[in-house]
Amino acid sequence: MITSSTALCRDLTGERTRRDGEPGAWDRIRNMTAAEDQHREARGSRLHPSAAPLRGAALAAGLLVSACAPETGDSLRLEVVRTLARDLAEELEALAVLADDETVAVEGALRAADVANLAACAVPEFLEAGVPQAVAAAHLAAGAVRALYALAEADVKDAHGQHEQNLLRDARGAVWRTQLAVRQVDEFMETG
């Protein structure tokens, strides 16, 4: 029988099952990503540069999901964090497959910033066992945001249209939010 923590959290290899033992949505998305990569390789096309940081951000969200095991803190609050992190991981994986236009890097940066902020807000809720994974998730998501910002900036640096300027503004906002989240996590670790 599958235990509650195993059924609700995916492990670091990306495997997640539902309560009934059937593969969850994450497994289907992972398979689609691999199939999409194989299809691109067969056509001779390469992955967009934002695919790697998007997957890194998805891994950060997965790390946060893993940190939310029932024995790591207030189970009701952590269930909400786990659900939000799982949804963000799925969105980031989907964006990694679509990573072929300028808006994907910015959308990914915004979602990765959400992962970092979610981790920073949740760190005080964890007991000692879950804190290192939540802190690691915040830092990994922050790195992904910085990488995605650099890629987004390179994509639209010469464009002077209002849409492009709004994209850069959104990406800068994601960087700022992530810096705040990392600072919050670091301060918690110093005082905790």
Backbone as a chain_set.jsonl record, in Angstrom:
{"seq": "MITSSTALCRDLTGERTRRDGEPGAWDRIRNMTAAEDQHREARGSRLHPSAAPLRGAALAAGLLVSACAPETGDSLRLEVVRTLARDLAEELEALAVLADDETVAVEGALRAADVANLAACAVPEFLEAGVPQAVAAAHLAAGAVRALYALAEADVKDAHGQHEQNLLRDARGAVWRTQLAVRQVDEFMETG", "coords": {"N": [[0.836, -1.186, 0.0], [0.456, 2.249, -0.696], [1.932, 4.881, 1.047], [0.714, 7.867, 2.667], [2.439, 10.131, 2.434], [4.032, 9.322, 0.305], [2.141, 9.079, -1.683], [1.268, 11.684, -2.033], [3.452, 13.376, -2.463], [5.969, 13.9, -4.885], [8.951, 12.145, -5.569], [12.446, 13.047, -5.75], [13.225, 12.123, -8.206], [11.19, 12.649, -9.86], [8.976, 11.09, -9.962], [5.608, 10.51, -9.398], [2.724, 9.423, -7.783], [-0.796, 8.894, -7.671], [-3.268, 8.561, -5.044], [-4.521, 6.152, -5.642], [-2.553, 4.663, -6.794], [-2.085, 4.954, -9.487], [-0.33, 6.529, -12.244], [0.394, 10.004, -11.882], [-0.469, 13.35, -13.048], [1.956, 14.628, -13.387], [3.733, 12.618, -14.247], [2.687, 12.11, -16.778], [3.17, 14.565, -18.026], [5.966, 14.66, -17.87], [6.568, 12.516, -19.551], [5.537, 13.499, -21.939], [7.224, 15.671, -22.308], [9.69, 14.393, -22.7], [9.061, 12.967, -25.021], [8.551, 15.09, -26.748], [11.11, 16.253, -26.808], [12.517, 14.171, -28.066], [11.214, 14.174, -30.518], [11.938, 16.7, -31.502], [14.709, 16.333, -31.686], [14.778, 14.378, -33.68], [13.886, 15.844, -35.841], [15.987, 17.48, -36.09], [16.1, 19.899, -34.848], [16.925, 22.165, -32.202], [16.58, 22.504, -28.636], [15.027, 25.374, -27.222], [16.909, 27.934, -25.598], [15.73, 28.69, -23.152], [14.498, 26.454, -22.158], [16.015, 24.806, -20.406], [16.46, 26.412, -17.957], [13.754, 26.668, -17.31], [13.026, 24.053, -16.736], [14.698, 23.685, -14.571], [13.497, 25.425, -12.75], [11.092, 24.077, -12.481], [12.031, 21.793, -11.222], [12.792, 22.972, -8.817], [10.282, 23.625, -7.798], [9.336, 21.027, -7.486], [11.08, 20.152, -5.505], [10.178, 21.699, -3.409], [7.64, 20.596, -3.13], [8.392, 18.066, -2.215], [9.455, 18.802, 0.221], [7.23, 19.227, 1.694], [6.28, 17.076, 3.21], [4.052, 15.292, 5.387], [5.096, 15.051, 8.017], [6.679, 17.271, 8.389], [5.646, 19.658, 9.336], [2.825, 21.89, 9.965], [0.177, 20.243, 8.797], [-2.146, 20.982, 7.285], [-1.658, 23.601, 6.279], [0.695, 23.07, 4.881], [-0.257, 21.318, 3.0], [-1.635, 23.007, 1.282], [0.523, 24.526, 0.312], [1.949, 22.464, -0.924], [0.142, 21.707, -2.959], [-0.003, 24.089, -4.489], [2.705, 24.327, -5.247], [3.016, 21.995, -6.726], [1.258, 22.506, -8.856], [2.553, 24.733, -9.991], [4.934, 23.503, -10.796], [4.009, 21.805, -12.815], [3.047, 23.709, -14.646], [5.437, 25.016, -15.305], [6.891, 22.935, -16.493], [5.272, 22.519, -18.718], [5.643, 24.974, -20.019], [8.333, 24.693, -20.657], [8.268, 22.899, -22.731], [7.03, 24.422, -24.632], [8.853, 26.361, -25.19], [9.582, 28.455, -27.311], [9.132, 31.05, -28.039], [9.342, 34.612, -27.371], [7.818, 35.341, -25.128], [7.632, 33.157, -23.448], [9.917, 32.838, -21.829], [9.633, 35.008, -20.101], [7.12, 34.477, -18.926], [7.825, 32.087, -17.681], [9.786, 33.051, -15.907], [8.195, 34.592, -14.222], [6.591, 32.596, -13.045], [8.565, 31.011, -11.864], [9.497, 32.842, -10.013], [7.25, 32.884, -8.423], [7.486, 30.335, -7.3], [9.822, 30.666, -5.745], [8.924, 32.658, -3.97], [6.785, 31.328, -2.741], [8.165, 29.279, -1.444], [9.719, 30.84, 0.31], [7.739, 32.014, 1.894], [6.711, 29.76, 3.075], [8.748, 28.609, 4.574], [8.91, 29.338, 7.406], [6.829, 27.756, 8.347], [7.622, 25.144, 8.342], [8.822, 22.3, 10.14], [12.007, 21.394, 11.483], [12.938, 19.373, 9.717], [11.967, 19.871, 7.088], [12.953, 22.327, 6.3], [15.597, 22.649, 5.0], [15.131, 21.694, 2.339], [13.131, 23.437, 1.444], [14.492, 25.878, 1.535], [16.513, 25.336, -0.329], [14.884, 25.05, -2.578], [13.946, 27.681, -2.908], [16.348, 29.016, -3.541], [17.164, 27.642, -5.869], [15.037, 28.208, -7.602], [15.401, 30.961, -7.726], [17.826, 31.152, -9.116], [16.989, 30.155, -11.576], [15.186, 32.159, -12.32], [16.917, 34.354, -12.678], [18.43, 33.404, -14.852], [16.427, 33.105, -16.798], [15.602, 35.762, -17.021], [17.894, 36.931, -18.163], [17.873, 35.652, -20.657], [15.388, 36.518, -21.661], [15.823, 39.253, -21.784], [17.842, 39.358, -23.712], [16.392, 38.467, -25.906], [14.593, 40.555, -26.438], [16.002, 42.946, -26.403], [16.668, 44.854, -28.389], [14.266, 45.675, -29.295], [11.756, 48.164, -29.374], [9.114, 48.457, -28.896], [5.944, 48.822, -27.181], [4.891, 46.432, -26.144], [7.175, 44.77, -25.913], [8.642, 46.25, -24.07], [6.967, 46.062, -21.862], [7.169, 43.313, -21.399], [9.86, 43.123, -20.569], [9.702, 44.674, -18.26], [8.0, 43.101, -16.696], [9.671, 40.859, -16.402], [11.831, 41.998, -14.992], [10.453, 42.609, -12.667], [9.958, 40.023, -11.737], [12.561, 39.223, -11.113], [13.138, 41.03, -9.035], [11.188, 40.277, -7.103], [12.094, 37.718, -6.573], [14.635, 38.189, -5.506], [13.876, 39.4, -3.136], [12.557, 37.236, -1.916], [14.682, 35.393, -1.574], [16.318, 36.865, 0.14], [14.605, 36.968, 2.349], [14.485, 34.23, 3.03], [17.19, 33.758, 3.631], [17.534, 35.475, 5.842], [15.791, 34.223, 7.63], [17.146, 31.817, 8.005], [19.467, 32.713, 9.262], [18.495, 33.689, 11.685], [17.113, 31.542, 12.651]], "CA": [[0.0, 0.0, 0.0], [1.217, 3.482, -0.806], [1.712, 5.747, 2.196], [0.189, 9.189, 2.351], [3.486, 11.028, 1.956], [4.458, 8.866, -1.013], [1.066, 9.339, -2.637], [1.053, 13.104, -2.257], [4.667, 14.063, -2.892], [6.789, 13.17, -5.831], [10.325, 12.123, -5.102], [13.321, 13.896, -6.547], [13.371, 11.602, -9.565], [10.06, 13.126, -10.648], [7.914, 10.09, -10.01], [4.537, 10.816, -8.464], [1.541, 8.601, -7.994], [-1.986, 9.307, -6.942], [-3.625, 7.652, -3.954], [-4.916, 4.838, -6.143], [-1.392, 3.993, -7.355], [-1.944, 5.251, -10.91], [0.555, 7.664, -12.488], [-0.234, 11.313, -11.808], [-0.309, 14.254, -14.186], [3.375, 14.929, -13.539], [4.328, 11.575, -15.069], [2.255, 12.309, -18.161], [3.879, 15.73, -18.551], [7.365, 14.267, -18.064], [6.629, 11.692, -20.753], [5.313, 14.373, -23.087], [8.435, 16.453, -22.487], [10.688, 13.51, -23.303], [8.622, 12.694, -26.392], [8.762, 16.321, -27.508], [12.551, 16.365, -27.021], [12.898, 13.18, -29.068], [10.669, 14.641, -31.793], [12.792, 17.796, -31.952], [15.995, 15.771, -32.098], [14.577, 13.686, -34.956], [13.771, 16.877, -36.872], [17.25, 18.202, -36.159], [16.014, 21.195, -34.185], [17.446, 22.177, -30.844], [15.72, 23.114, -27.631], [15.223, 26.791, -26.969], [17.744, 28.079, -24.4], [14.962, 28.85, -21.91], [13.967, 25.168, -21.694], [16.786, 24.31, -19.254], [16.082, 27.078, -16.707], [12.359, 26.358, -16.987], [13.025, 22.74, -16.071], [15.308, 23.909, -13.258], [12.457, 26.002, -11.892], [10.148, 22.992, -12.191], [12.681, 20.963, -10.2], [12.689, 23.711, -7.556], [8.913, 23.414, -7.311], [9.281, 19.638, -7.033], [11.794, 20.097, -4.234], [9.259, 22.257, -2.417], [6.619, 19.564, -2.914], [9.011, 17.038, -1.369], [9.641, 19.357, 1.564], [5.921, 19.314, 2.346], [5.838, 15.801, 3.781], [3.21, 15.564, 6.559], [5.826, 15.131, 9.278], [7.557, 18.437, 8.412], [5.005, 20.859, 9.862], [1.367, 21.97, 9.997], [-0.208, 19.505, 7.589], [-3.139, 21.683, 6.472], [-0.977, 24.675, 5.549], [1.651, 22.49, 3.942], [-1.023, 20.728, 1.893], [-1.877, 24.114, 0.348], [1.812, 24.811, -0.323], [2.239, 21.317, -1.79], [-0.727, 21.792, -4.134], [0.445, 25.219, -5.304], [4.014, 23.996, -5.821], [2.793, 20.966, -7.75], [0.672, 23.185, -10.016], [3.605, 25.533, -10.619], [5.855, 22.575, -11.47], [3.367, 21.363, -14.058], [3.027, 24.844, -15.574], [6.805, 25.246, -15.774], [7.221, 21.858, -17.44], [4.541, 22.796, -19.96], [6.331, 26.082, -20.68], [9.607, 24.193, -21.196], [7.958, 22.267, -24.017], [6.618, 25.485, -25.551], [9.872, 27.412, -25.14], [10.077, 28.885, -28.615], [8.851, 32.455, -28.326], [9.898, 35.527, -26.377], [7.009, 35.476, -23.918], [7.756, 31.98, -22.591], [10.947, 33.096, -20.82], [9.069, 35.925, -19.107], [6.103, 33.718, -18.181], [8.556, 31.164, -16.818], [10.411, 33.824, -14.831], [7.141, 34.953, -13.269], [6.2, 31.393, -12.293], [9.701, 30.63, -11.018], [9.461, 33.776, -8.882], [6.185, 32.386, -7.543], [8.044, 29.202, -6.546], [10.725, 31.215, -4.728], [8.109, 33.334, -2.955], [6.041, 30.304, -2.009], [9.129, 28.639, -0.543], [10.083, 31.794, 1.361], [6.598, 32.168, 2.803], [6.443, 28.495, 3.759], [9.863, 28.188, 5.429], [8.589, 29.377, 8.84], [5.823, 26.745, 8.677], [8.236, 23.823, 8.395], [9.661, 21.862, 11.237], [13.409, 21.346, 11.068], [13.19, 18.412, 8.638], [11.62, 20.371, 5.763], [13.546, 23.633, 6.016], [16.658, 22.668, 3.979], [14.584, 21.538, 0.989], [12.429, 24.669, 1.083], [15.527, 26.877, 1.266], [17.117, 24.96, -1.614], [13.9, 25.353, -3.623], [13.954, 29.129, -3.124], [17.587, 29.389, -4.226], [17.143, 27.072, -7.221], [14.085, 29.012, -8.374], [16.021, 32.27, -7.946], [18.785, 30.993, -10.207], [16.221, 30.013, -12.818], [14.651, 33.482, -12.667], [18.01, 35.168, -13.224], [18.756, 32.883, -16.186], [15.319, 33.429, -17.704], [15.645, 37.203, -17.26], [18.971, 37.184, -19.126], [17.407, 35.2, -21.973], [14.308, 37.408, -22.102], [16.433, 40.536, -22.121], [18.535, 39.181, -24.995], [15.387, 38.318, -26.968], [13.857, 41.786, -26.737], [16.824, 44.114, -26.07], [16.667, 45.864, -29.446], [12.889, 46.056, -29.621], [11.351, 49.373, -28.663], [7.66, 48.502, -28.816], [5.34, 48.803, -25.844], [4.765, 45.039, -25.704], [8.495, 44.302, -25.501], [9.005, 46.952, -22.835], [6.171, 45.454, -20.787], [7.771, 42.011, -21.103], [11.056, 43.352, -19.754], [9.259, 45.162, -16.949], [7.531, 41.919, -15.962], [10.833, 40.034, -16.059], [12.541, 42.69, -13.905], [9.64, 42.414, -11.466], [10.194, 38.656, -11.258], [13.884, 39.222, -10.477], [13.018, 41.751, -7.771], [10.442, 39.434, -6.152], [12.945, 36.591, -6.208], [15.663, 38.7, -4.593], [13.212, 39.579, -1.847], [12.312, 35.905, -1.348], [15.959, 34.828, -1.131], [16.713, 37.63, 1.328], [13.741, 36.515, 3.44], [14.931, 32.885, 3.408], [18.501, 33.878, 4.268], [17.325, 36.051, 7.174], [15.198, 33.182, 8.47], [18.193, 30.849, 8.333], [20.392, 33.34, 10.21], [17.86, 33.83, 13.001], [16.513, 30.267, 13.047]], "C": [[0.877, 1.244, 0.0], [0.893, 4.356, 0.395], [1.259, 7.115, 1.736], [1.272, 10.105, 1.795], [3.984, 10.614, 0.579], [3.409, 9.199, -2.057], [0.943, 10.816, -2.968], [2.277, 13.844, -2.783], [5.398, 13.24, -3.929], [8.205, 13.176, -5.29], [11.193, 12.916, -6.062], [13.563, 13.368, -7.95], [12.211, 12.014, -10.444], [8.909, 12.162, -10.706], [6.846, 10.463, -8.986], [3.351, 9.941, -8.803], [0.395, 9.171, -7.193], [-2.261, 8.292, -5.855], [-3.967, 6.254, -4.445], [-3.766, 4.093, -6.818], [-1.175, 4.241, -8.833], [-0.996, 6.437, -11.091], [-0.225, 8.971, -12.447], [0.042, 12.135, -13.051], [1.162, 14.562, -14.445], [4.05, 13.909, -14.454], [3.936, 11.738, -16.531], [2.993, 13.489, -18.787], [5.337, 15.385, -18.798], [7.503, 13.429, -19.328], [6.426, 12.534, -22.006], [6.561, 15.197, -23.362], [9.501, 15.613, -23.164], [10.325, 13.212, -24.758], [8.845, 13.916, -27.277], [10.249, 16.515, -27.8], [13.016, 15.4, -28.109], [12.417, 13.607, -30.456], [11.536, 15.768, -32.353], [14.146, 17.29, -32.43], [15.878, 15.089, -33.455], [14.485, 14.689, -36.104], [15.063, 17.661, -37.03], [17.19, 19.566, -35.504], [16.499, 21.069, -32.746], [16.419, 22.808, -29.909], [16.03, 24.601, -27.519], [16.04, 26.935, -25.689], [16.957, 28.214, -23.096], [14.416, 27.528, -21.38], [14.698, 24.671, -20.449], [16.451, 25.064, -17.967], [14.618, 26.851, -16.321], [12.263, 25.017, -16.276], [13.683, 22.836, -14.699], [14.307, 24.487, -12.274], [11.414, 24.953, -11.531], [10.729, 22.047, -11.144], [12.641, 21.646, -8.833], [11.297, 23.54, -6.955], [8.746, 21.992, -6.8], [9.986, 19.442, -5.705], [10.918, 20.646, -3.111], [8.131, 21.28, -2.115], [7.166, 18.495, -1.972], [9.202, 17.519, 0.06], [8.352, 19.345, 2.368], [5.4, 17.978, 2.851], [5.074, 16.085, 5.074], [3.974, 15.728, 7.87], [6.711, 16.37, 9.384], [6.892, 19.709, 8.915], [3.495, 20.736, 9.879], [0.813, 21.386, 8.696], [-1.218, 20.238, 6.712], [-2.484, 22.793, 5.649], [-0.016, 24.111, 4.504], [0.956, 21.793, 2.784], [-1.323, 21.797, 0.837], [-0.591, 24.446, -0.406], [2.151, 23.712, -1.325], [1.421, 21.396, -3.079], [-0.292, 22.926, -5.06], [1.78, 24.918, -5.984], [3.876, 22.962, -6.934], [2.214, 21.601, -9.02], [1.717, 24.025, -10.756], [4.602, 24.65, -11.367], [5.276, 22.125, -12.805], [3.328, 22.481, -15.091], [4.417, 25.106, -16.149], [7.254, 24.172, -16.756], [6.511, 22.078, -18.775], [5.197, 23.941, -20.725], [7.65, 25.628, -21.3], [9.401, 23.53, -22.553], [7.634, 23.33, -25.063], [7.691, 26.54, -25.766], [10.408, 27.788, -26.517], [9.615, 30.29, -28.988], [9.286, 33.314, -27.144], [9.091, 35.608, -25.089], [7.176, 34.302, -22.962], [8.794, 32.206, -21.501], [10.403, 34.005, -19.721], [8.003, 35.223, -18.276], [6.769, 32.742, -17.214], [9.216, 31.874, -15.654], [9.377, 34.21, -13.777], [6.72, 33.754, -12.425], [7.332, 30.906, -11.392], [9.797, 31.561, -9.809], [8.359, 33.382, -7.905], [6.676, 31.215, -6.699], [8.94, 29.718, -5.422], [9.943, 31.89, -3.606], [7.318, 32.352, -2.111], [6.96, 29.604, -1.013], [9.482, 29.566, 0.612], [8.96, 31.975, 2.371], [6.356, 30.908, 3.626], [7.537, 28.097, 4.736], [9.522, 28.269, 6.918], [7.581, 28.31, 9.28], [6.42, 25.356, 8.863], [8.87, 23.562, 9.745], [11.068, 21.709, 10.665], [13.663, 20.46, 9.851], [12.93, 18.982, 7.245], [12.312, 21.652, 5.36], [14.63, 23.577, 4.941], [16.128, 22.529, 2.545], [13.855, 22.799, 0.541], [13.42, 25.781, 0.759], [16.191, 26.593, -0.078], [16.173, 25.277, -2.769], [13.891, 26.843, -3.94], [15.193, 29.554, -3.908], [17.634, 28.854, -5.659], [16.191, 27.862, -8.12], [14.668, 30.386, -8.687], [17.044, 32.211, -9.076], [18.092, 30.877, -11.553], [15.661, 31.358, -13.264], [15.741, 34.35, -13.284], [18.384, 34.714, -14.637], [17.671, 33.249, -17.194], [15.274, 34.926, -18.008], [16.718, 37.538, -18.3], [18.545, 36.785, -20.536], [16.309, 36.108, -22.515], [14.867, 38.752, -22.538], [17.158, 40.456, -23.465], [17.545, 39.086, -26.155], [14.768, 39.647, -27.379], [14.684, 43.053, -26.531], [16.775, 45.216, -27.12], [15.264, 46.332, -29.82], [12.474, 47.255, -28.768], [9.844, 49.494, -28.531], [7.168, 48.413, -27.378], [5.244, 47.385, -25.292], [6.102, 44.512, -25.177], [8.937, 44.964, -24.205], [8.226, 46.406, -21.639], [6.713, 44.081, -20.404], [8.998, 42.178, -20.217], [10.702, 43.843, -18.358], [8.765, 44.0, -16.093], [8.697, 41.046, -15.518], [11.651, 40.675, -14.942], [11.778, 42.562, -12.595], [9.825, 41.027, -10.876], [11.541, 38.567, -10.551], [13.8, 39.894, -9.112], [12.302, 40.898, -6.72], [11.289, 38.269, -5.669], [14.051, 37.029, -5.254], [15.091, 38.895, -3.197], [12.985, 38.231, -1.162], [13.6, 35.288, -0.814], [16.455, 35.556, 0.112], [15.899, 37.191, 2.544], [14.177, 35.134, 3.941], [16.265, 32.958, 4.144], [18.388, 34.47, 5.672], [16.717, 35.032, 8.125], [16.263, 32.19, 8.918], [19.187, 31.419, 9.347], [19.8, 33.424, 11.611], [17.336, 32.512, 13.537], [17.521, 29.348, 13.588]], "O": [[1.929, 1.267, 0.639], [-0.275, 4.555, 0.728], [1.402, 7.476, 0.567], [1.051, 10.786, 0.794], [4.325, 11.472, -0.235], [3.742, 9.56, -3.186], [0.551, 11.165, -4.081], [2.135, 14.846, -3.484], [5.434, 12.012, -3.846], [8.609, 14.125, -4.618], [10.708, 13.402, -7.084], [14.062, 14.101, -8.803], [12.23, 11.763, -11.649], [7.948, 12.396, -11.438], [7.165, 10.707, -7.822], [3.019, 9.746, -9.972], [0.588, 9.838, -6.176], [-1.57, 7.279, -5.753], [-3.728, 5.274, -3.74], [-3.972, 3.007, -7.36], [-0.177, 3.785, -9.39], [-0.87, 7.266, -10.189], [-1.361, 9.042, -12.917], [0.7, 11.677, -13.985], [1.568, 14.738, -15.594], [4.837, 14.274, -15.327], [4.757, 11.527, -17.424], [3.397, 13.423, -19.948], [5.896, 15.772, -19.824], [8.451, 13.61, -20.092], [7.078, 12.3, -23.023], [6.924, 15.404, -24.52], [10.15, 16.073, -24.104], [11.197, 13.206, -25.626], [9.278, 13.788, -28.422], [10.616, 16.898, -28.911], [13.813, 15.767, -28.972], [13.123, 13.424, -31.448], [11.833, 15.787, -33.547], [14.669, 17.751, -33.445], [16.775, 15.207, -34.29], [14.951, 14.415, -37.21], [15.223, 18.418, -37.988], [18.152, 20.328, -35.598], [16.478, 19.986, -32.161], [15.522, 23.537, -30.333], [17.172, 25.022, -27.702], [15.878, 26.128, -24.773], [17.479, 27.878, -22.033], [13.916, 27.484, -20.256], [14.06, 24.163, -19.526], [16.177, 24.418, -16.955], [14.283, 26.844, -15.137], [11.502, 24.869, -15.32], [13.273, 22.146, -13.765], [14.269, 24.093, -11.109], [10.907, 24.937, -10.409], [10.005, 21.555, -10.279], [12.476, 20.982, -7.81], [11.153, 23.336, -5.75], [8.083, 21.774, -5.786], [9.54, 18.654, -4.871], [10.919, 20.12, -1.998], [7.713, 21.152, -0.964], [6.48, 18.071, -1.041], [9.119, 16.731, 1.002], [8.383, 19.443, 3.594], [4.187, 17.774, 2.911], [5.414, 17.028, 5.788], [3.536, 16.473, 8.746], [7.429, 16.518, 10.373], [7.533, 20.761, 8.918], [2.946, 19.636, 9.817], [0.969, 21.974, 7.626], [-1.148, 20.122, 5.488], [-2.735, 22.906, 4.449], [0.071, 24.617, 3.385], [1.524, 21.689, 1.697], [-1.269, 21.521, -0.362], [-0.612, 24.626, -1.624], [2.587, 23.995, -2.441], [1.952, 21.176, -4.167], [-0.221, 22.744, -6.276], [1.961, 25.222, -7.163], [4.547, 23.052, -7.962], [2.635, 21.271, -10.129], [1.763, 24.032, -11.986], [5.062, 25.012, -12.45], [5.986, 22.074, -13.809], [3.55, 22.238, -16.278], [4.558, 25.384, -17.34], [7.925, 24.473, -17.743], [7.09, 21.849, -19.837], [5.297, 23.886, -21.951], [8.042, 26.127, -22.355], [10.27, 23.6, -23.422], [7.931, 23.154, -26.245], [7.45, 27.525, -26.465], [11.551, 27.477, -26.851], [9.706, 30.674, -30.154], [9.562, 32.805, -26.058], [9.657, 35.922, -24.042], [6.888, 34.44, -21.773], [8.576, 31.806, -20.358], [10.685, 33.792, -18.542], [7.983, 35.358, -17.052], [6.333, 32.589, -16.073], [9.213, 31.364, -14.534], [9.657, 34.161, -12.579], [6.515, 33.886, -11.219], [7.083, 30.441, -10.28], [10.136, 31.123, -8.71], [8.519, 33.53, -6.693], [6.33, 31.107, -5.523], [8.834, 29.265, -4.282], [10.262, 31.717, -2.43], [7.197, 32.526, -0.899], [6.573, 29.364, 0.131], [9.54, 29.132, 1.762], [9.211, 32.078, 3.572], [5.852, 30.983, 4.746], [7.277, 27.314, 5.649], [9.828, 27.324, 7.645], [7.494, 27.997, 10.468], [5.797, 24.487, 9.473], [9.383, 24.467, 10.402], [11.269, 21.887, 9.463], [14.527, 20.776, 9.033], [13.621, 18.602, 6.3], [12.266, 22.034, 4.191], [14.593, 24.399, 4.025], [16.635, 23.186, 1.635], [13.953, 23.187, -0.623], [13.213, 26.541, -0.187], [16.407, 27.508, -0.873], [16.618, 25.725, -3.826], [13.834, 27.229, -5.108], [15.097, 30.361, -4.833], [18.097, 29.549, -6.563], [16.515, 28.147, -9.273], [14.462, 30.918, -9.778], [17.116, 33.122, -9.9], [18.552, 31.433, -12.549], [15.66, 31.665, -14.457], [15.513, 35.009, -14.299], [18.627, 35.542, -15.514], [17.973, 33.657, -18.316], [14.946, 35.319, -19.128], [16.479, 38.333, -19.209], [18.826, 37.5, -21.498], [16.302, 36.43, -23.703], [14.436, 39.319, -23.542], [17.091, 41.391, -24.264], [17.823, 39.565, -27.254], [14.451, 39.842, -28.553], [14.115, 44.144, -26.486], [16.833, 46.396, -26.774], [15.108, 47.287, -30.581], [12.807, 47.336, -27.585], [9.345, 50.532, -28.096], [7.893, 47.982, -26.482], [5.488, 47.161, -24.106], [6.153, 43.884, -24.12], [9.535, 44.319, -23.344], [8.763, 46.301, -20.536], [6.718, 43.72, -19.227], [9.159, 41.459, -19.231], [11.346, 43.458, -17.382], [9.075, 43.924, -14.904], [8.713, 40.551, -14.391], [12.117, 39.979, -14.041], [12.383, 42.422, -11.532], [9.848, 40.866, -9.655], [11.659, 37.915, -9.514], [14.339, 39.375, -8.134], [12.754, 40.808, -5.579], [11.217, 37.876, -4.504], [14.368, 36.318, -4.301], [15.745, 38.592, -2.2], [13.199, 38.105, 0.043], [13.609, 34.721, 0.279], [16.96, 34.924, 1.04], [16.441, 37.057, 3.642], [14.23, 34.902, 5.149], [16.449, 32.295, 5.164], [19.069, 34.017, 6.592], [17.085, 34.979, 9.299], [16.281, 31.771, 10.075], [19.693, 30.685, 10.196], [20.508, 33.253, 12.603], [17.134, 32.369, 14.743], [17.191, 28.226, 13.971]]}, "num_chains": 1, "name": "protein.A"}
